[in-house]
Amino acid sequence: MKRVGWFEIAVAEVADRPPEDGYTVALVGQDTLDRIGSPAWRDAIGVSPVLFNTRGMLIETSEVRRQLLQFTTVCWHDVASVAGVARLLMEARDEITKVLNGANGEVRVVIDANSMPKALFAALLGMLIRTRIAAKIDVLYQSFEYLYRAFPLNEVFAGSDFQQDINDVEFLFSAVPYAEGKYKSALGRHIIMLCGLDYQRTMAKLLELEPARVDIVLESEAIALPTALPVFQKCCRHIDVDPDRVPIVGRTDLDTNFRAIESALMNGRDEGLHSIIIASSGKPATLAATLFSVLQSETPLLVTIPDRVVELEARANGPMLLYRLTDRTAIA
């Protein structure tokens, strides 16, 4: 059990942990019930008020829709502009508020993190925590292998000659609503970059922020290829980071992500700098960063918004995990 601020966080496989006895609202995608595996979880979600995210790919005869007693269809998809993300958040906030306004008793929310864009996931999580409305938040997450035109994404980002086009996607750093922290312009910037497979692109853009210090946290999958480690080391030296001091974390291992972020924040405090977290890796790291930003440090959280959406093929390659967040101050 991990504690951040007034929340407790427990991690387990969905198959090993029962659902809550009913949810005030469930945020799921078209394949959530198919992937979840557990009959108890399917039943708990199926009888709850559901926001059913089609992401623009509604299948009218989808079996999952027949398992839901009450649902609202929404379309929260990846967008390629900061303004588009803002509009998406406002739409999502309005839909969730409609359901929560009619809630009685303890509010319990379940979110399939795989069913929505990362920026929206972070913002909704921040909203639920900062408004103190949800006593319990169950976040479901399953690790996927991503492919671009049938090639594994880690090979694509390694710069293979036949896939160079994906590497020129431009992006912006954008603040996350409800996790925007407190900006301290008088202090030097301390950037904590949570890096995934596209670390070359994100690390190269860091110097635009004129940081006084940079701490990198890297997902282990990013350097799984034998050729990746030397490239990563070169990227680190370019921004004056010692690659031997970079923590390597598992994508789904929330505890190592917590420790890495906490250690990096201490580095910034010790040097009297203003820390800013940039979440450019997976959803579990984004979950950890959002919790630290909202509950503990008031550190601004940024995400990367690309200038175009790249279609990827996704294949599940791990069990469905549960990150259970419990507000210890909530009154049942």
mmCIF file of C-alpha atoms in Angstrom:
data_model
loop_
_atom_site.group_PDB
_atom_site.id
_atom_site.type_symbol
_atom_site.label_atom_id
_atom_site.label_comp_id
_atom_site.label_asym_id
_atom_site.label_seq_id
_atom_site.Cartn_x
_atom_site.Cartn_y
_atom_site.Cartn_z
ATOM 1 C CA MET A 1 0.000 0.000 0.000
ATOM 2 C CA LYS A 2 1.403 3.385 -1.049
ATOM 3 C CA ARG A 3 0.291 6.766 0.298
ATOM 4 C CA VAL A 4 0.476 10.072 -1.531
ATOM 5 C CA GLY A 5 -1.143 12.999 0.225
ATOM 6 C CA TRP A 6 -4.525 11.887 1.543
ATOM 7 C CA PHE A 7 -4.842 8.974 -0.904
ATOM 8 C CA GLU A 8 -3.883 5.333 -0.520
ATOM 9 C CA ILE A 9 -2.899 3.436 -3.651
ATOM 10 C CA ALA A 10 -3.030 -0.340 -3.952
ATOM 11 C CA VAL A 11 -1.960 -2.322 -7.022
ATOM 12 C CA ALA A 12 -3.140 -5.780 -8.070
ATOM 13 C CA GLU A 13 -4.180 -7.792 -11.076
ATOM 14 C CA VAL A 14 -7.876 -7.372 -11.790
ATOM 15 C CA ALA A 15 -8.339 -11.138 -11.575
ATOM 16 C CA ASP A 16 -7.068 -11.088 -7.966
ATOM 17 C CA ARG A 17 -9.116 -8.179 -6.612
ATOM 18 C CA PRO A 18 -12.926 -7.843 -6.539
ATOM 19 C CA PRO A 19 -14.607 -4.699 -7.883
ATOM 20 C CA GLU A 20 -16.338 -2.186 -5.676
ATOM 21 C CA ASP A 21 -19.954 -2.958 -4.888
ATOM 22 C CA GLY A 22 -21.295 -0.753 -7.647
ATOM 23 C CA TYR A 23 -19.807 2.319 -9.342
ATOM 24 C CA THR A 24 -21.265 5.799 -9.565
ATOM 25 C CA VAL A 25 -19.850 6.020 -13.078
ATOM 26 C CA ALA A 26 -17.664 3.790 -15.263
ATOM 27 C CA LEU A 27 -15.519 5.254 -18.043
ATOM 28 C CA VAL A 28 -14.820 2.449 -20.499
ATOM 29 C CA GLY A 29 -14.064 1.743 -24.138
ATOM 30 C CA GLN A 30 -15.501 -0.666 -26.672
ATOM 31 C CA ASP A 31 -13.135 -3.489 -25.760
ATOM 32 C CA THR A 32 -12.967 -2.988 -21.974
ATOM 33 C CA LEU A 33 -15.364 -5.768 -21.011
ATOM 34 C CA ASP A 34 -13.812 -8.131 -23.534
ATOM 35 C CA ARG A 35 -10.312 -7.520 -22.164
ATOM 36 C CA ILE A 36 -11.207 -7.515 -18.499
ATOM 37 C CA GLY A 37 -11.661 -11.268 -18.249
ATOM 38 C CA SER A 38 -13.291 -11.371 -14.800
ATOM 39 C CA PRO A 39 -17.077 -12.060 -14.753
ATOM 40 C CA ALA A 40 -17.404 -10.166 -11.454
ATOM 41 C CA TRP A 41 -15.805 -7.056 -12.970
ATOM 42 C CA ARG A 42 -17.885 -7.320 -16.132
ATOM 43 C CA ASP A 43 -21.037 -7.526 -14.038
ATOM 44 C CA ALA A 44 -20.058 -4.602 -11.789
ATOM 45 C CA ILE A 45 -19.347 -2.342 -14.746
ATOM 46 C CA GLY A 46 -22.316 -3.603 -16.732
ATOM 47 C CA VAL A 47 -24.849 -2.539 -14.088
ATOM 48 C CA SER A 48 -23.199 0.857 -13.434
ATOM 49 C CA PRO A 49 -23.919 4.100 -15.287
ATOM 50 C CA VAL A 50 -21.388 3.942 -18.139
ATOM 51 C CA LEU A 51 -19.731 6.559 -20.317
ATOM 52 C CA PHE A 52 -18.956 4.392 -23.323
ATOM 53 C CA ASN A 53 -16.102 5.883 -25.348
ATOM 54 C CA THR A 54 -16.178 4.904 -29.006
ATOM 55 C CA ARG A 55 -13.195 7.114 -30.020
ATOM 56 C CA GLY A 56 -14.965 7.504 -33.353
ATOM 57 C CA MET A 57 -15.130 3.766 -34.071
ATOM 58 C CA LEU A 58 -18.626 2.754 -32.999
ATOM 59 C CA ILE A 59 -19.672 -0.774 -33.900
ATOM 60 C CA GLU A 60 -23.452 -0.812 -33.676
ATOM 61 C CA THR A 61 -23.660 -4.549 -33.009
ATOM 62 C CA SER A 62 -20.866 -4.547 -30.458
ATOM 63 C CA GLU A 63 -21.381 -7.248 -27.848
ATOM 64 C CA VAL A 64 -20.076 -4.935 -25.141
ATOM 65 C CA ARG A 65 -23.010 -2.551 -25.603
ATOM 66 C CA ARG A 66 -25.471 -5.378 -24.988
ATOM 67 C CA GLN A 67 -23.834 -6.001 -21.612
ATOM 68 C CA LEU A 68 -24.480 -2.455 -20.392
ATOM 69 C CA LEU A 69 -27.798 -1.623 -18.741
ATOM 70 C CA GLN A 70 -27.365 2.154 -18.864
ATOM 71 C CA PHE A 71 -24.800 3.996 -20.918
ATOM 72 C CA THR A 72 -24.050 7.235 -22.706
ATOM 73 C CA THR A 73 -22.003 7.079 -25.886
ATOM 74 C CA VAL A 74 -19.167 9.613 -26.095
ATOM 75 C CA CYS A 75 -16.317 10.130 -28.562
ATOM 76 C CA TRP A 76 -13.124 11.068 -26.735
ATOM 77 C CA HIS A 77 -10.381 10.522 -29.292
ATOM 78 C CA ASP A 78 -6.776 11.553 -29.816
ATOM 79 C CA VAL A 79 -6.501 15.127 -31.048
ATOM 80 C CA ALA A 80 -3.604 17.047 -32.588
ATOM 81 C CA SER A 81 -3.806 20.475 -30.963
ATOM 82 C CA VAL A 82 -3.858 22.042 -27.516
ATOM 83 C CA ALA A 83 -7.212 23.690 -28.319
ATOM 84 C CA GLY A 84 -8.630 20.303 -29.319
ATOM 85 C CA VAL A 85 -7.531 18.784 -26.018
ATOM 86 C CA ALA A 86 -9.177 21.647 -24.120
ATOM 87 C CA ARG A 87 -12.477 21.135 -25.966
ATOM 88 C CA LEU A 88 -12.291 17.406 -25.299
ATOM 89 C CA LEU A 89 -11.775 17.961 -21.590
ATOM 90 C CA MET A 90 -14.725 20.351 -21.352
ATOM 91 C CA GLU A 91 -16.979 17.837 -23.092
ATOM 92 C CA ALA A 92 -15.794 15.017 -20.831
ATOM 93 C CA ARG A 93 -16.162 17.128 -17.695
ATOM 94 C CA ASP A 94 -19.746 18.021 -18.628
ATOM 95 C CA GLU A 95 -20.704 14.390 -19.261
ATOM 96 C CA ILE A 96 -19.176 13.178 -16.007
ATOM 97 C CA THR A 97 -20.751 16.018 -14.045
ATOM 98 C CA LYS A 98 -24.210 15.047 -15.328
ATOM 99 C CA VAL A 99 -23.799 11.595 -13.806
ATOM 100 C CA LEU A 100 -22.125 12.684 -10.567
ATOM 101 C CA ASN A 101 -24.724 15.391 -9.858
ATOM 102 C CA GLY A 102 -27.346 12.687 -9.460
ATOM 103 C CA ALA A 103 -25.197 10.473 -7.238
ATOM 104 C CA ASN A 104 -26.203 9.436 -3.746
ATOM 105 C CA GLY A 105 -23.769 8.239 -1.107
ATOM 106 C CA GLU A 106 -20.089 7.469 -1.611
ATOM 107 C CA VAL A 107 -18.870 8.253 -5.123
ATOM 108 C CA ARG A 108 -16.891 5.442 -6.727
ATOM 109 C CA VAL A 109 -15.423 5.782 -10.201
ATOM 110 C CA VAL A 110 -13.781 3.205 -12.445
ATOM 111 C CA ILE A 111 -11.673 4.327 -15.429
ATOM 112 C CA ASP A 112 -10.188 2.167 -18.144
ATOM 113 C CA ALA A 113 -7.044 4.207 -18.823
ATOM 114 C CA ASN A 114 -6.570 2.438 -22.159
ATOM 115 C CA SER A 115 -9.888 3.816 -23.396
ATOM 116 C CA MET A 116 -8.897 7.489 -23.616
ATOM 117 C CA PRO A 117 -6.001 9.783 -24.585
ATOM 118 C CA LYS A 118 -3.301 10.364 -21.983
ATOM 119 C CA ALA A 119 -3.929 14.103 -21.657
ATOM 120 C CA LEU A 120 -7.620 13.489 -20.970
ATOM 121 C CA PHE A 121 -6.849 10.702 -18.507
ATOM 122 C CA ALA A 122 -4.525 12.956 -16.486
ATOM 123 C CA ALA A 123 -6.982 15.866 -16.504
ATOM 124 C CA LEU A 124 -9.976 13.757 -15.439
ATOM 125 C CA LEU A 125 -7.968 12.109 -12.693
ATOM 126 C CA GLY A 126 -6.824 15.520 -11.485
ATOM 127 C CA MET A 127 -10.394 16.805 -11.554
ATOM 128 C CA LEU A 128 -11.748 13.909 -9.493
ATOM 129 C CA ILE A 129 -9.024 14.315 -6.875
ATOM 130 C CA ARG A 130 -8.929 18.112 -6.628
ATOM 131 C CA THR A 131 -12.695 18.505 -6.374
ATOM 132 C CA ARG A 132 -12.730 15.868 -3.576
ATOM 133 C CA ILE A 133 -15.812 14.314 -5.120
ATOM 134 C CA ALA A 134 -14.629 10.706 -5.477
ATOM 135 C CA ALA A 135 -13.976 8.584 -2.398
ATOM 136 C CA LYS A 136 -12.584 5.746 -4.522
ATOM 137 C CA ILE A 137 -11.120 5.665 -8.021
ATOM 138 C CA ASP A 138 -10.309 2.355 -9.668
ATOM 139 C CA VAL A 139 -7.967 2.740 -12.644
ATOM 140 C CA LEU A 140 -7.711 -0.224 -15.005
ATOM 141 C CA TYR A 141 -4.680 -0.556 -17.241
ATOM 142 C CA GLN A 142 -3.317 -3.199 -19.581
ATOM 143 C CA SER A 143 0.090 -3.074 -21.212
ATOM 144 C CA PHE A 144 0.084 -3.149 -25.023
ATOM 145 C CA GLU A 145 2.643 -3.699 -27.727
ATOM 146 C CA TYR A 146 2.247 -1.003 -30.368
ATOM 147 C CA LEU A 147 2.986 -1.451 -34.038
ATOM 148 C CA TYR A 148 3.263 1.060 -36.870
ATOM 149 C CA ARG A 149 2.586 -0.457 -40.295
ATOM 150 C CA ALA A 150 3.223 -3.919 -38.796
ATOM 151 C CA PHE A 151 6.590 -2.908 -37.292
ATOM 152 C CA PRO A 152 7.102 -2.816 -33.481
ATOM 153 C CA LEU A 153 7.125 0.779 -32.307
ATOM 154 C CA ASN A 154 10.444 0.475 -30.466
ATOM 155 C CA GLU A 155 12.089 -0.498 -33.768
ATOM 156 C CA VAL A 156 10.349 2.361 -35.558
ATOM 157 C CA PHE A 157 11.573 4.964 -33.072
ATOM 158 C CA ALA A 158 15.055 3.471 -33.355
ATOM 159 C CA GLY A 159 15.113 5.111 -36.787
ATOM 160 C CA SER A 160 14.813 2.239 -39.239
ATOM 161 C CA ASP A 161 15.186 3.489 -42.817
ATOM 162 C CA PHE A 162 11.782 2.211 -43.901
ATOM 163 C CA GLN A 163 9.790 4.103 -41.247
ATOM 164 C CA GLN A 164 11.389 7.530 -41.007
ATOM 165 C CA ASP A 165 8.097 9.400 -41.509
ATOM 166 C CA ILE A 166 6.819 8.763 -37.970
ATOM 167 C CA ASN A 167 9.907 10.364 -36.440
ATOM 168 C CA ASP A 168 9.138 13.846 -37.778
ATOM 169 C CA VAL A 169 5.895 14.345 -35.814
ATOM 170 C CA GLU A 170 6.182 17.726 -34.085
ATOM 171 C CA PHE A 171 4.617 18.374 -30.669
ATOM 172 C CA LEU A 172 4.046 20.952 -27.949
ATOM 173 C CA PHE A 173 4.329 20.737 -24.189
ATOM 174 C CA SER A 174 0.895 21.508 -22.711
ATOM 175 C CA ALA A 175 -0.182 22.023 -19.106
ATOM 176 C CA VAL A 176 -2.742 19.571 -17.721
ATOM 177 C CA PRO A 177 -5.886 21.229 -16.295
ATOM 178 C CA TYR A 178 -6.445 20.404 -12.604
ATOM 179 C CA ALA A 179 -2.762 19.378 -12.376
ATOM 180 C CA GLU A 180 -1.239 22.703 -13.409
ATOM 181 C CA GLY A 181 0.365 23.217 -9.980
ATOM 182 C CA LYS A 182 1.923 26.556 -9.091
ATOM 183 C CA TYR A 183 4.281 28.230 -11.533
ATOM 184 C CA LYS A 184 7.235 29.966 -9.862
ATOM 185 C CA SER A 185 8.800 32.168 -12.522
ATOM 186 C CA ALA A 186 11.453 33.598 -10.194
ATOM 187 C CA LEU A 187 13.148 30.205 -9.791
ATOM 188 C CA GLY A 188 15.237 28.232 -12.244
ATOM 189 C CA ARG A 189 13.376 25.435 -14.038
ATOM 190 C CA HIS A 190 13.897 21.835 -13.016
ATOM 191 C CA ILE A 191 12.466 19.490 -15.656
ATOM 192 C CA ILE A 192 11.514 15.939 -14.687
ATOM 193 C CA MET A 193 10.958 14.107 -17.961
ATOM 194 C CA LEU A 194 9.172 10.736 -17.854
ATOM 195 C CA CYS A 195 10.313 9.120 -21.099
ATOM 196 C CA GLY A 196 8.921 6.261 -23.138
ATOM 197 C CA LEU A 197 9.748 4.790 -26.533
ATOM 198 C CA ASP A 198 10.052 8.166 -28.266
ATOM 199 C CA TYR A 199 12.684 9.478 -25.834
ATOM 200 C CA GLN A 200 14.878 10.804 -28.665
ATOM 201 C CA ARG A 201 12.199 13.225 -29.804
ATOM 202 C CA THR A 202 11.142 14.431 -26.354
ATOM 203 C CA MET A 203 14.646 14.764 -24.897
ATOM 204 C CA ALA A 204 15.804 16.754 -27.914
ATOM 205 C CA LYS A 205 13.070 19.340 -27.295
ATOM 206 C CA LEU A 206 13.853 19.821 -23.589
ATOM 207 C CA LEU A 207 16.462 22.511 -24.119
ATOM 208 C CA GLU A 208 13.757 24.835 -25.476
ATOM 209 C CA LEU A 209 12.532 25.141 -21.870
ATOM 210 C CA GLU A 210 15.963 26.442 -20.744
ATOM 211 C CA PRO A 211 16.180 24.139 -17.705
ATOM 212 C CA ALA A 212 18.641 24.703 -14.873
ATOM 213 C CA ARG A 213 18.497 20.975 -14.171
ATOM 214 C CA VAL A 214 17.043 17.917 -15.914
ATOM 215 C CA ASP A 215 16.098 14.571 -14.384
ATOM 216 C CA ILE A 216 15.111 11.744 -16.729
ATOM 217 C CA VAL A 217 12.989 8.712 -15.773
ATOM 218 C CA LEU A 218 13.047 6.075 -18.508
ATOM 219 C CA GLU A 219 10.741 3.138 -19.180
ATOM 220 C CA SER A 220 12.728 -0.072 -19.554
ATOM 221 C CA GLU A 221 11.017 -0.922 -22.856
ATOM 222 C CA ALA A 222 12.646 2.116 -24.449
ATOM 223 C CA ILE A 223 16.092 0.522 -24.273
ATOM 224 C CA ALA A 224 15.079 -3.098 -24.786
ATOM 225 C CA LEU A 225 16.800 -3.237 -28.190
ATOM 226 C CA PRO A 226 20.602 -3.711 -28.096
ATOM 227 C CA THR A 227 21.072 -0.636 -30.276
ATOM 228 C CA ALA A 228 18.944 1.633 -28.088
ATOM 229 C CA LEU A 229 21.170 2.088 -25.028
ATOM 230 C CA PRO A 230 24.059 3.867 -26.837
ATOM 231 C CA VAL A 231 21.528 6.199 -28.493
ATOM 232 C CA PHE A 232 19.937 6.977 -25.133
ATOM 233 C CA GLN A 233 23.326 7.657 -23.564
ATOM 234 C CA LYS A 234 24.139 10.082 -26.373
ATOM 235 C CA CYS A 235 20.804 11.886 -25.871
ATOM 236 C CA CYS A 236 21.551 12.214 -22.142
ATOM 237 C CA ARG A 237 24.965 13.741 -22.700
ATOM 238 C CA HIS A 238 23.455 16.246 -25.134
ATOM 239 C CA ILE A 239 21.342 17.692 -22.300
ATOM 240 C CA ASP A 240 24.067 17.300 -19.644
ATOM 241 C CA VAL A 241 22.485 14.316 -17.863
ATOM 242 C CA ASP A 242 24.579 11.418 -16.552
ATOM 243 C CA PRO A 243 22.973 8.332 -18.178
ATOM 244 C CA ASP A 244 24.299 6.086 -15.409
ATOM 245 C CA ARG A 245 22.161 7.979 -12.867
ATOM 246 C CA VAL A 246 18.910 7.712 -14.814
ATOM 247 C CA PRO A 247 16.364 5.431 -13.067
ATOM 248 C CA ILE A 248 14.972 2.705 -15.332
ATOM 249 C CA VAL A 249 11.374 1.792 -14.468
ATOM 250 C CA GLY A 250 8.908 -0.831 -15.626
ATOM 251 C CA ARG A 251 5.938 0.653 -17.469
ATOM 252 C CA THR A 252 3.329 -0.867 -15.143
ATOM 253 C CA ASP A 253 5.388 -0.747 -11.919
ATOM 254 C CA LEU A 254 3.779 2.114 -10.055
ATOM 255 C CA ASP A 255 6.087 1.802 -7.044
ATOM 256 C CA THR A 256 9.304 2.347 -9.032
ATOM 257 C CA ASN A 257 7.680 5.276 -10.829
ATOM 258 C CA PHE A 258 6.698 6.789 -7.473
ATOM 259 C CA ARG A 259 10.213 6.425 -6.090
ATOM 260 C CA ALA A 260 11.841 7.865 -9.206
ATOM 261 C CA ILE A 261 9.557 10.917 -9.282
ATOM 262 C CA GLU A 262 9.920 11.494 -5.543
ATOM 263 C CA SER A 263 13.714 11.312 -5.774
ATOM 264 C CA ALA A 264 13.752 13.746 -8.698
ATOM 265 C CA LEU A 265 11.523 16.205 -6.817
ATOM 266 C CA MET A 266 13.929 16.097 -3.879
ATOM 267 C CA ASN A 267 16.781 16.991 -6.253
ATOM 268 C CA GLY A 268 14.914 20.101 -7.322
ATOM 269 C CA ARG A 269 14.050 21.128 -3.769
ATOM 270 C CA ASP A 270 17.651 20.656 -2.624
ATOM 271 C CA GLU A 271 18.845 23.052 -5.347
ATOM 272 C CA GLY A 272 16.068 25.602 -4.811
ATOM 273 C CA LEU A 273 14.589 25.060 -8.267
ATOM 274 C CA HIS A 274 11.032 25.042 -9.612
ATOM 275 C CA SER A 275 10.168 21.475 -10.641
ATOM 276 C CA ILE A 276 7.982 20.705 -13.660
ATOM 277 C CA ILE A 277 6.990 17.144 -14.603
ATOM 278 C CA ILE A 278 6.552 16.198 -18.254
ATOM 279 C CA ALA A 279 4.663 12.925 -18.767
ATOM 280 C CA SER A 280 5.729 11.515 -22.133
ATOM 281 C CA SER A 281 5.661 7.829 -21.206
ATOM 282 C CA GLY A 282 2.869 5.390 -20.307
ATOM 283 C CA LYS A 283 -0.383 5.817 -18.381
ATOM 284 C CA PRO A 284 0.940 4.356 -15.063
ATOM 285 C CA ALA A 285 3.733 6.951 -14.967
ATOM 286 C CA THR A 286 1.161 9.619 -15.853
ATOM 287 C CA LEU A 287 -0.998 8.367 -12.966
ATOM 288 C CA ALA A 288 1.939 8.670 -10.560
ATOM 289 C CA ALA A 289 2.855 12.137 -11.850
ATOM 290 C CA THR A 290 -0.727 13.382 -11.549
ATOM 291 C CA LEU A 291 -0.956 12.175 -7.950
ATOM 292 C CA PHE A 292 2.284 13.910 -6.993
ATOM 293 C CA SER A 293 1.263 17.114 -8.749
ATOM 294 C CA VAL A 294 -2.185 17.347 -7.177
ATOM 295 C CA LEU A 295 -1.682 15.765 -3.770
ATOM 296 C CA GLN A 296 1.836 16.505 -2.666
ATOM 297 C CA SER A 297 4.056 18.909 -4.536
ATOM 298 C CA GLU A 298 1.804 21.286 -6.534
ATOM 299 C CA THR A 299 4.322 20.709 -9.303
ATOM 300 C CA PRO A 300 2.963 21.613 -12.761
ATOM 301 C CA LEU A 301 2.302 18.588 -14.954
ATOM 302 C CA LEU A 302 2.754 18.836 -18.717
ATOM 303 C CA VAL A 303 2.001 16.347 -21.469
ATOM 304 C CA THR A 304 3.104 16.212 -25.103
ATOM 305 C CA ILE A 305 0.511 17.100 -27.755
ATOM 306 C CA PRO A 306 1.542 16.002 -31.288
ATOM 307 C CA ASP A 307 0.725 17.984 -34.413
ATOM 308 C CA ARG A 308 -0.914 14.972 -36.016
ATOM 309 C CA VAL A 309 -2.345 11.655 -34.898
ATOM 310 C CA VAL A 310 -0.496 8.536 -36.042
ATOM 311 C CA GLU A 311 -2.564 5.375 -36.346
ATOM 312 C CA LEU A 312 -1.063 2.454 -34.453
ATOM 313 C CA GLU A 313 -1.988 -1.186 -34.087
ATOM 314 C CA ALA A 314 -2.205 -2.327 -30.467
ATOM 315 C CA ARG A 315 -1.818 -5.832 -29.078
ATOM 316 C CA ALA A 316 -2.341 -6.605 -25.404
ATOM 317 C CA ASN A 317 0.780 -8.185 -23.918
ATOM 318 C CA GLY A 318 0.059 -8.274 -20.204
ATOM 319 C CA PRO A 319 -2.672 -8.820 -17.599
ATOM 320 C CA MET A 320 -5.302 -6.224 -16.786
ATOM 321 C CA LEU A 321 -4.056 -4.325 -13.736
ATOM 322 C CA LEU A 322 -5.948 -2.404 -11.073
ATOM 323 C CA TYR A 323 -4.623 0.765 -9.457
ATOM 324 C CA ARG A 324 -7.056 1.407 -6.600
ATOM 325 C CA LEU A 325 -7.046 4.956 -5.194
ATOM 326 C CA THR A 326 -8.832 5.521 -1.887
ATOM 327 C CA ASP A 327 -9.414 8.899 -0.252
ATOM 328 C CA ARG A 328 -8.590 8.249 3.421
ATOM 329 C CA THR A 329 -10.429 11.417 4.494
ATOM 330 C CA ALA A 330 -13.709 10.575 2.749
ATOM 331 C CA ILE A 331 -16.774 9.986 4.880
ATOM 332 C CA ALA A 332 -18.642 6.854 3.769
#
